[in-house]
PDB file of C-alpha atoms (C1' of nucleotides) in Angstrom:
ATOM      1  CA  MET Q   1      33.390 -23.114  -3.245  1.00 58.00           C
ATOM      2  CA  THR Q   2      32.663 -19.742  -4.382  1.00 61.00           C
ATOM      3  CA  LEU Q   3      29.795 -18.061  -3.797  1.00 58.00           C
ATOM      4  CA  GLU Q   4      28.601 -18.345  -7.155  1.00 55.00           C
ATOM      5  CA  SER Q   5      28.577 -21.984  -7.256  1.00 58.00           C
ATOM      6  CA  ALA Q   6      27.071 -22.365  -3.260  1.00 62.00           C
ATOM      7  CA  ASP Q   7      24.134 -20.620  -5.250  1.00 58.00           C
ATOM      8  CA  GLU Q   8      24.253 -23.022  -7.829  1.00 57.00           C
ATOM      9  CA  VAL Q   9      23.968 -25.897  -5.699  1.00 58.00           C
ATOM     10  CA  LEU Q  10      20.973 -24.243  -3.948  1.00 56.00           C
ATOM     11  CA  ARG Q  11      19.127 -23.697  -6.657  1.00 56.00           C
ATOM     12  CA  GLY Q  12      19.683 -26.425  -8.691  1.00 55.00           C
ATOM     13  CA  GLU Q  13      19.105 -28.858  -5.922  1.00 64.00           C
ATOM     14  CA  GLY Q  14      16.833 -27.441  -3.627  1.00 91.00           C
ATOM     15  CA  ALA Q  15      13.016 -27.392  -4.264  1.00 94.00           C
ATOM     16  CA  LEU Q  16      12.738 -23.879  -4.839  1.00 96.00           C
ATOM     17  CA  GLY Q  17      15.141 -24.581  -7.450  1.00 95.00           C
ATOM     18  CA  ARG Q  18      13.008 -27.158  -8.921  1.00 96.00           C
ATOM     19  CA  LEU Q  19      10.080 -24.961  -8.845  1.00 97.00           C
ATOM     20  CA  GLU Q  20      11.952 -21.925 -10.507  1.00 97.00           C
ATOM     21  CA  ALA Q  21      13.195 -24.414 -13.238  1.00 97.00           C
ATOM     22  CA  ALA Q  22       9.652 -25.645 -14.027  1.00 98.00           C
ATOM     23  CA  LEU Q  23       8.487 -22.246 -14.064  1.00 98.00           C
ATOM     24  CA  ALA Q  24      11.102 -21.213 -16.536  1.00 98.00           C
ATOM     25  CA  ARG Q  25      10.562 -24.606 -18.929  1.00 98.00           C
ATOM     26  CA  SER Q  26       7.108 -23.687 -19.915  1.00 97.00           C
ATOM     27  CA  VAL Q  27       3.704 -22.300 -18.868  1.00 97.00           C
ATOM     28  CA  THR Q  28       2.075 -25.601 -18.417  1.00 97.00           C
ATOM     29  CA  ALA Q  29       5.340 -27.197 -16.526  1.00 98.00           C
ATOM     30  CA  GLY Q  30       4.825 -24.207 -14.333  1.00 98.00           C
ATOM     31  CA  ALA Q  31       1.310 -24.569 -14.084  1.00 98.00           C
ATOM     32  CA  ARG Q  32       1.952 -28.123 -13.113  1.00 98.00           C
ATOM     33  CA  ALA Q  33       4.712 -27.374 -10.361  1.00 98.00           C
ATOM     34  CA  LEU Q  34       2.435 -24.750  -9.086  1.00 98.00           C
ATOM     35  CA  VAL Q  35      -0.084 -26.919  -7.534  1.00 98.00           C
ATOM     36  CA  GLY Q  36       0.895 -28.152  -4.346  1.00 98.00           C
ATOM     37  CA  ALA Q  37       3.364 -25.069  -3.960  1.00 98.00           C
ATOM     38  CA  GLU Q  38       2.247 -22.688  -0.871  1.00 98.00           C
ATOM     39  CA  LEU Q  39       1.550 -19.165  -1.276  1.00 98.00           C
ATOM     40  CA  VAL Q  40       2.269 -17.159   1.931  1.00 98.00           C
ATOM     41  CA  ARG Q  41       1.490 -13.554   2.779  1.00 97.00           C
ATOM     42  CA  GLU Q  42       3.231 -11.339   5.410  1.00 97.00           C
ATOM     43  CA  LEU Q  43       1.013  -8.635   6.479  1.00 96.00           C
ATOM     44  CA  ASP Q  44       1.889  -6.733   9.530  1.00 94.00           C
ATOM     45  CA  GLY Q  45       3.817  -9.631  10.959  1.00 95.00           C
ATOM     46  CA  VAL Q  46       1.413 -12.250  10.523  1.00 96.00           C
ATOM     47  CA  LEU Q  47       1.482 -14.883   8.272  1.00 97.00           C
ATOM     48  CA  LEU Q  48      -1.758 -15.694   5.726  1.00 97.00           C
ATOM     49  CA  GLY Q  49      -1.646 -18.366   3.248  1.00 97.00           C
ATOM     50  CA  GLY Q  50      -2.799 -21.468   1.896  1.00 97.00           C
ATOM     51  CA  VAL Q  51      -1.640 -24.299  -0.896  1.00 98.00           C
ATOM     52  CA  ILE Q  52      -2.070 -23.862  -4.408  1.00 98.00           C
ATOM     53  CA  VAL Q  53      -4.781 -26.436  -5.837  1.00 98.00           C
ATOM     54  CA  GLU Q  54      -5.962 -24.798  -8.838  1.00 97.00           C
ATOM     55  CA  VAL Q  55      -4.584 -22.527 -11.363  1.00 98.00           C
ATOM     56  CA  GLU Q  56      -4.923 -21.727 -15.254  1.00 97.00           C
ATOM     57  CA  ALA Q  57      -1.772 -21.282 -17.953  1.00 97.00           C
ATOM     58  CA  TYR Q  58      -2.091 -18.460 -20.227  1.00 97.00           C
ATOM     59  CA  SER Q  59       0.947 -18.354 -22.809  1.00 96.00           C
ATOM     60  CA  ALA Q  60       1.111 -15.407 -25.556  1.00 93.00           C
ATOM     61  CA  ARG Q  61       0.032 -17.467 -28.486  1.00 93.00           C
ATOM     62  CA  ASP Q  62      -3.402 -18.006 -26.495  1.00 94.00           C
ATOM     63  CA  PRO Q  63      -6.179 -15.186 -27.550  1.00 93.00           C
ATOM     64  CA  ALA Q  64      -7.783 -15.597 -23.942  1.00 94.00           C
ATOM     65  CA  SER Q  65      -4.390 -14.328 -22.609  1.00 96.00           C
ATOM     66  CA  HIS Q  66      -3.789 -10.796 -21.665  1.00 96.00           C
ATOM     67  CA  SER Q  67      -0.314 -11.171 -23.265  1.00 95.00           C
ATOM     68  CA  TYR Q  68      -1.944 -12.305 -26.698  1.00 94.00           C
ATOM     69  CA  ARG Q  69      -1.516  -8.759 -28.296  1.00 92.00           C
ATOM     70  CA  GLY Q  70       1.763  -7.871 -26.776  1.00 93.00           C
ATOM     71  CA  PRO Q  71       3.075  -6.058 -23.794  1.00 93.00           C
ATOM     72  CA  THR Q  72       0.808  -3.244 -22.664  1.00 92.00           C
ATOM     73  CA  ARG Q  73       1.475  -1.010 -19.207  1.00 90.00           C
ATOM     74  CA  ARG Q  74      -1.124  -3.302 -17.540  1.00 93.00           C
ATOM     75  CA  ASN Q  75       0.481  -6.740 -18.459  1.00 95.00           C
ATOM     76  CA  ARG Q  76       4.005  -6.243 -18.522  1.00 95.00           C
ATOM     77  CA  SER Q  77       4.652  -8.367 -15.538  1.00 96.00           C
ATOM     78  CA  MET Q  78       3.577 -11.150 -17.611  1.00 97.00           C
ATOM     79  CA  PHE Q  79       6.532 -10.488 -19.760  1.00 96.00           C
ATOM     80  CA  ALA Q  80       8.985 -10.006 -16.856  1.00 96.00           C
ATOM     81  CA  PRO Q  81      11.242 -12.741 -15.697  1.00 97.00           C
ATOM     82  CA  PRO Q  82       9.553 -16.457 -14.050  1.00 97.00           C
ATOM     83  CA  GLY Q  83       8.331 -16.320 -10.785  1.00 97.00           C
ATOM     84  CA  THR Q  84       7.432 -12.496 -10.894  1.00 97.00           C
ATOM     85  CA  ALA Q  85       3.676 -11.291  -9.636  1.00 97.00           C
ATOM     86  CA  TYR Q  86       1.362 -10.279 -12.124  1.00 97.00           C
ATOM     87  CA  VAL Q  87      -1.433  -8.652 -10.411  1.00 97.00           C
ATOM     88  CA  TYR Q  88      -4.530  -6.983 -12.586  1.00 96.00           C
ATOM     89  CA  ARG Q  89      -8.105  -5.748 -11.690  1.00 95.00           C
ATOM     90  CA  SER Q  90     -10.923  -7.606 -12.708  1.00 95.00           C
ATOM     91  CA  TYR Q  91     -14.600  -6.505 -13.339  1.00 92.00           C
ATOM     92  CA  GLY Q  92     -13.236  -2.901 -11.363  1.00 91.00           C
ATOM     93  CA  LEU Q  93     -13.783  -5.068  -8.386  1.00 92.00           C
ATOM     94  CA  HIS Q  94     -11.367  -8.334  -7.783  1.00 94.00           C
ATOM     95  CA  ASP Q  95      -7.772  -8.439  -8.056  1.00 96.00           C
ATOM     96  CA  CYS Q  96      -6.363 -11.306  -9.452  1.00 97.00           C
ATOM     97  CA  LEU Q  97      -2.968 -12.916  -8.951  1.00 97.00           C
ATOM     98  CA  ASN Q  98      -0.854 -14.720 -11.723  1.00 98.00           C
ATOM     99  CA  VAL Q  99       2.947 -15.991 -11.556  1.00 98.00           C
ATOM    100  CA  ALA Q 100       4.977 -15.145 -14.413  1.00 97.00           C
ATOM    101  CA  CYS Q 101       6.618 -18.081 -16.559  1.00 97.00           C
ATOM    102  CA  CYS Q 102       9.127 -18.925 -19.165  1.00 96.00           C
ATOM    103  CA  ALA Q 103      11.815 -16.490 -20.123  1.00 94.00           C
ATOM    104  CA  SER Q 104      11.798 -12.727 -19.905  1.00 94.00           C
ATOM    105  CA  GLY Q 105       9.740 -11.172 -22.897  1.00 94.00           C
ATOM    106  CA  VAL Q 106       8.038 -14.478 -23.603  1.00 95.00           C
ATOM    107  CA  GLY Q 107       4.937 -13.431 -21.772  1.00 96.00           C
ATOM    108  CA  SER Q 108       3.096 -16.145 -20.490  1.00 96.00           C
ATOM    109  CA  ALA Q 109       1.572 -16.321 -16.688  1.00 97.00           C
ATOM    110  CA  VAL Q 110      -0.082 -18.982 -14.427  1.00 98.00           C
ATOM    111  CA  LEU Q 111      -3.569 -17.688 -12.482  1.00 97.00           C
ATOM    112  CA  ILE Q 112      -3.807 -18.702  -9.283  1.00 98.00           C
ATOM    113  CA  ARG Q 113      -7.864 -19.405  -8.632  1.00 97.00           C
ATOM    114  CA  ALA Q 114      -7.995 -21.345  -5.631  1.00 98.00           C
ATOM    115  CA  LEU Q 115      -6.238 -21.983  -2.313  1.00 98.00           C
ATOM    116  CA  ALA Q 116      -6.579 -24.398   0.663  1.00 97.00           C
ATOM    117  CA  PRO Q 117      -5.970 -22.159   3.699  1.00 97.00           C
ATOM    118  CA  THR Q 118      -3.088 -23.248   5.996  1.00 97.00           C
ATOM    119  CA  ARG Q 119      -2.032 -20.033   7.820  1.00 97.00           C
ATOM    120  CA  GLY Q 120      -3.798 -16.825   9.581  1.00 97.00           C
ATOM    121  CA  LEU Q 121      -7.345 -18.298   9.046  1.00 97.00           C
ATOM    122  CA  GLU Q 122      -8.593 -16.080  11.652  1.00 96.00           C
ATOM    123  CA  VAL Q 123      -7.614 -13.072   9.850  1.00 96.00           C
ATOM    124  CA  MET Q 124      -8.494 -14.326   6.291  1.00 96.00           C
ATOM    125  CA  ARG Q 125     -12.008 -14.861   8.181  1.00 96.00           C
ATOM    126  CA  VAL Q 126     -12.341 -11.394   9.138  1.00 95.00           C
ATOM    127  CA  ARG Q 127     -10.937 -10.176   5.658  1.00 95.00           C
ATOM    128  CA  ARG Q 128     -13.373 -12.387   4.012  1.00 95.00           C
ATOM    129  CA  SER Q 129     -16.370 -11.597   6.195  1.00 93.00           C
ATOM    130  CA  SER Q 130     -17.077 -15.491   5.645  1.00 88.00           C
ATOM    131  CA  VAL Q 131     -18.234 -18.293   8.404  1.00 84.00           C
ATOM    132  CA  ASP Q 132     -17.537 -20.699   5.615  1.00 93.00           C
ATOM    133  CA  ASP Q 133     -14.250 -21.551   5.181  1.00 95.00           C
ATOM    134  CA  ARG Q 134     -14.505 -23.012   2.048  1.00 95.00           C
ATOM    135  CA  LEU Q 135     -15.671 -19.584   0.561  1.00 95.00           C
ATOM    136  CA  LEU Q 136     -12.341 -17.934   2.309  1.00 96.00           C
ATOM    137  CA  CYS Q 137      -9.790 -19.061  -0.782  1.00 97.00           C
ATOM    138  CA  SER Q 138     -11.789 -20.403  -3.846  1.00 96.00           C
ATOM    139  CA  GLY Q 139     -11.959 -18.209  -6.591  1.00 97.00           C
ATOM    140  CA  PRO Q 140      -9.012 -15.917  -7.988  1.00 97.00           C
ATOM    141  CA  GLY Q 141     -10.798 -12.722  -6.574  1.00 97.00           C
ATOM    142  CA  ARG Q 142     -11.345 -14.430  -2.784  1.00 97.00           C
ATOM    143  CA  LEU Q 143      -7.939 -15.482  -2.373  1.00 98.00           C
ATOM    144  CA  THR Q 144      -6.516 -12.161  -3.268  1.00 97.00           C
ATOM    145  CA  GLN Q 145      -9.168 -10.545  -0.870  1.00 97.00           C
ATOM    146  CA  ALA Q 146      -8.106 -12.773   1.912  1.00 97.00           C
ATOM    147  CA  LEU Q 147      -4.528 -12.449   1.475  1.00 97.00           C
ATOM    148  CA  ALA Q 148      -4.737  -8.846   1.206  1.00 96.00           C
ATOM    149  CA  VAL Q 149      -2.772  -8.964  -2.559  1.00 97.00           C
ATOM    150  CA  GLY Q 150      -3.930  -5.900  -4.468  1.00 95.00           C
ATOM    151  CA  LEU Q 151      -2.278  -3.830  -7.360  1.00 94.00           C
ATOM    152  CA  ALA Q 152       0.221  -2.757  -5.105  1.00 93.00           C
ATOM    153  CA  LEU Q 153       2.060  -6.189  -5.094  1.00 96.00           C
ATOM    154  CA  ASP Q 154       2.604  -6.429  -8.803  1.00 96.00           C
ATOM    155  CA  GLY Q 155       5.917  -6.959 -10.481  1.00 96.00           C
ATOM    156  CA  ILE Q 156       7.358  -8.230  -7.044  1.00 96.00           C
ATOM    157  CA  ASP Q 157       9.503 -11.379  -7.105  1.00 97.00           C
ATOM    158  CA  LEU Q 158       7.349 -14.436  -5.623  1.00 97.00           C
ATOM    159  CA  LEU Q 159      10.459 -16.224  -5.432  1.00 97.00           C
ATOM    160  CA  SER Q 160      12.509 -14.239  -2.761  1.00 96.00           C
ATOM    161  CA  GLY Q 161      12.158 -14.906   0.991  1.00 94.00           C
ATOM    162  CA  ALA Q 162      12.261 -11.181   1.519  1.00 96.00           C
ATOM    163  CA  SER Q 163       9.432 -10.650  -0.519  1.00 96.00           C
ATOM    164  CA  PRO Q 164       5.493  -9.811   1.706  1.00 96.00           C
ATOM    165  CA  LEU Q 165       4.100 -12.161  -0.927  1.00 97.00           C
ATOM    166  CA  ARG Q 166       6.115 -15.415  -1.557  1.00 97.00           C
ATOM    167  CA  LEU Q 167       6.069 -19.224  -2.943  1.00 98.00           C
ATOM    168  CA  VAL Q 168       7.083 -21.924  -0.517  1.00 97.00           C
ATOM    169  CA  PRO Q 169       7.591 -25.401  -2.721  1.00 97.00           C
ATOM    170  CA  GLY Q 170       5.700 -28.437  -1.236  1.00 94.00           C
ATOM    171  CA  ARG Q 171       5.247 -31.855  -2.072  1.00 90.00           C
ATOM    172  CA  ARG Q 172       4.646 -32.871  -5.660  1.00 91.00           C
ATOM    173  CA  VAL Q 173       1.096 -33.550  -6.171  1.00 95.00           C
ATOM    174  CA  ARG Q 174       0.481 -37.027  -8.064  1.00 94.00           C
ATOM    175  CA  SER Q 175      -3.399 -36.595  -8.556  1.00 96.00           C
ATOM    176  CA  VAL Q 176      -3.592 -33.389 -10.878  1.00 97.00           C
ATOM    177  CA  ALA Q 177      -6.356 -33.263 -13.319  1.00 97.00           C
ATOM    178  CA  ARG Q 178      -6.616 -31.156 -16.387  1.00 97.00           C
ATOM    179  CA  THR Q 179      -9.810 -29.091 -17.425  1.00 96.00           C
ATOM    180  CA  PRO Q 180     -10.807 -26.592 -19.531  1.00 94.00           C
ATOM    181  CA  ARG Q 181     -10.544 -23.022 -18.173  1.00 95.00           C
ATOM    182  CA  ILE Q 182     -13.348 -20.956 -16.199  1.00 94.00           C
ATOM    183  CA  GLY Q 183     -14.769 -17.845 -17.056  1.00 92.00           C
ATOM    184  CA  ILE Q 184     -13.554 -17.348 -20.664  1.00 91.00           C
ATOM    185  CA  SER Q 185     -14.947 -16.826 -24.166  1.00 86.00           C
ATOM    186  CA  ARG Q 186     -11.798 -17.729 -26.235  1.00 88.00           C
ATOM    187  CA  SER Q 187      -9.857 -20.877 -26.283  1.00 90.00           C
ATOM    188  CA  ARG Q 188     -12.550 -22.751 -24.349  1.00 89.00           C
ATOM    189  CA  ASP Q 189     -11.719 -26.447 -24.854  1.00 90.00           C
ATOM    190  CA  GLU Q 190      -7.833 -25.957 -24.062  1.00 93.00           C
ATOM    191  CA  LEU Q 191      -7.205 -28.101 -21.117  1.00 96.00           C
ATOM    192  CA  LEU Q 192      -5.139 -25.744 -19.347  1.00 97.00           C
ATOM    193  CA  ARG Q 193      -6.552 -25.690 -15.829  1.00 97.00           C
ATOM    194  CA  PHE Q 194      -4.903 -27.600 -13.262  1.00 98.00           C
ATOM    195  CA  THR Q 195      -6.503 -28.838 -10.013  1.00 97.00           C
ATOM    196  CA  VAL Q 196      -5.839 -31.124  -7.246  1.00 97.00           C
ATOM    197  CA  ALA Q 197      -8.549 -33.871  -8.491  1.00 95.00           C
ATOM    198  CA  GLY Q 198     -11.334 -33.851  -5.542  1.00 93.00           C
ATOM    199  CA  SER Q 199      -9.883 -31.111  -3.512  1.00 96.00           C
ATOM    200  CA  PRO Q 200     -13.062 -29.450  -1.346  1.00 96.00           C
ATOM    201  CA  TRP Q 201     -11.218 -25.905  -1.724  1.00 97.00           C
ATOM    202  CA  LEU Q 202     -11.817 -25.439  -5.519  1.00 97.00           C
ATOM    203  CA  SER Q 203     -13.575 -22.664  -7.182  1.00 95.00           C
ATOM    204  CA  ARG Q 204     -17.053 -23.465  -8.546  1.00 82.00           C
ATOM    205  CA  ALA Q 205     -17.563 -23.612 -12.315  1.00 73.00           C
ATOM    206  CA  ARG Q 206     -19.986 -20.875 -13.521  1.00 68.00           C
TER     207      ARG Q 206
ATOM    208  C1'  DG S   1     -12.692  11.271 -26.237  1.00 80.43           C
ATOM    209  C1'  DG S   2     -16.124   7.077 -26.072  1.00 80.43           C
ATOM    210  C1'  DA S   3     -17.601   2.913 -25.908  1.00 80.43           C
ATOM    211  C1'  DA S   4     -17.205  -1.752 -24.921  1.00 80.43           C
ATOM    212  C1'  DT S   5     -15.725  -5.780 -22.416  1.00 80.43           C
ATOM    213  C1'  DG S   6     -14.176  -8.497 -18.793  1.00 80.43           C
ATOM    214  C1'  DA S   7      -9.129 -14.927 -16.542  1.00 80.43           C
ATOM    215  C1'  DT S   8     -15.699 -12.386 -11.006  1.00 80.43           C
ATOM    216  C1'  DG S   9     -18.483 -12.405  -6.626  1.00 80.43           C
ATOM    217  C1'  DT S  10     -22.427 -11.735  -4.431  1.00 80.43           C
ATOM    218  C1'  DA S  11     -27.622 -11.224  -3.512  1.00 80.43           C
ATOM    219  C1'  DC S  12     -31.764 -12.224  -4.298  1.00 80.43           C
ATOM    220  C1'  DT S  13     -35.645 -14.682  -7.254  1.00 80.43           C
TER     221       DT S  13
ATOM    222  C1'  DG Z   1     -30.800 -19.282 -12.785  1.00 80.43           C
ATOM    223  C1'  DT Z   2     -30.261 -14.223 -13.088  1.00 80.43           C
ATOM    224  C1'  DA Z   3     -29.180  -9.323 -12.097  1.00 80.43           C
ATOM    225  C1'  DC Z   4     -25.624  -6.222 -11.004  1.00 80.43           C
ATOM    226  C1'  DA Z   5     -21.838  -3.797  -8.928  1.00 80.43           C
ATOM    227  C1'  DT Z   6     -18.053  -1.053 -10.641  1.00 80.43           C
ATOM    228  C1'  DC Z   7     -13.236   0.073 -13.459  1.00 80.43           C
ATOM    229  C1'  DA Z   8      -9.045  -0.076 -15.610  1.00 80.43           C
ATOM    230  C1'  DT Z   9      -7.603  -1.144 -19.742  1.00 80.43           C
ATOM    231  C1'  DT Z  10      -8.016  -1.780 -24.643  1.00 80.43           C
ATOM    232  C1'  DC Z  11      -9.899  -0.592 -29.241  1.00 80.43           C
ATOM    233  C1'  DC Z  12     -12.416   2.303 -32.060  1.00 80.43           C
ATOM    234  C1'  DG Z  13     -13.221   6.243 -34.673  1.00 80.43           C
TER     235       DG Z  13
END
DNA sequence: GGAATGATGTACT
DNA sequence: GTACATCATTCCG
């Protein structure tokens, strides 16, 4: 067996391969597949992370999406290969993390909105100055602060085991609910927010 | 060059 | 429920 075919087997049959395939298929398939996956951050030799429980899908056809008006300096990572991190600053204060979807150049991504904390809770509590664990990662700006995700990580490959921020596939979640997205002014009725139904770790509607 | 605008979080009333 | 911090990016003139 050649190295290439061995790699093909790993990608085609492994959980990581299934996640990668879903991300490549469509932004909604990617969003659905990201729910239940674990987001892991390696910071100074310590692992921080949590299981994704809430995401939102944004495609280039969507007036609410940063990619709606085409590629720019800020949103270029949305047009990168599936699994690429798109990190942007929101309201001048908070950094938000997305996962690029579909083929290169399409311009779609999934916003990670909330995690159920799993690793490095002590460090994350300090980073967030929080005594309430429900406030650690329940919001797009909160989780990036907890995991030390900033603009410096924009453009990295989240599917590579060598990356300081990466995705680890989990078990498929059966009870995924679809609701309208939060905090947007356009395309408000589209059901493009995917959550683990009833999870106590979700962000709160505004 | 300048003004408006957020895919938000926190504190306070 | 409402106020406000704070700034990169975008869009307009």
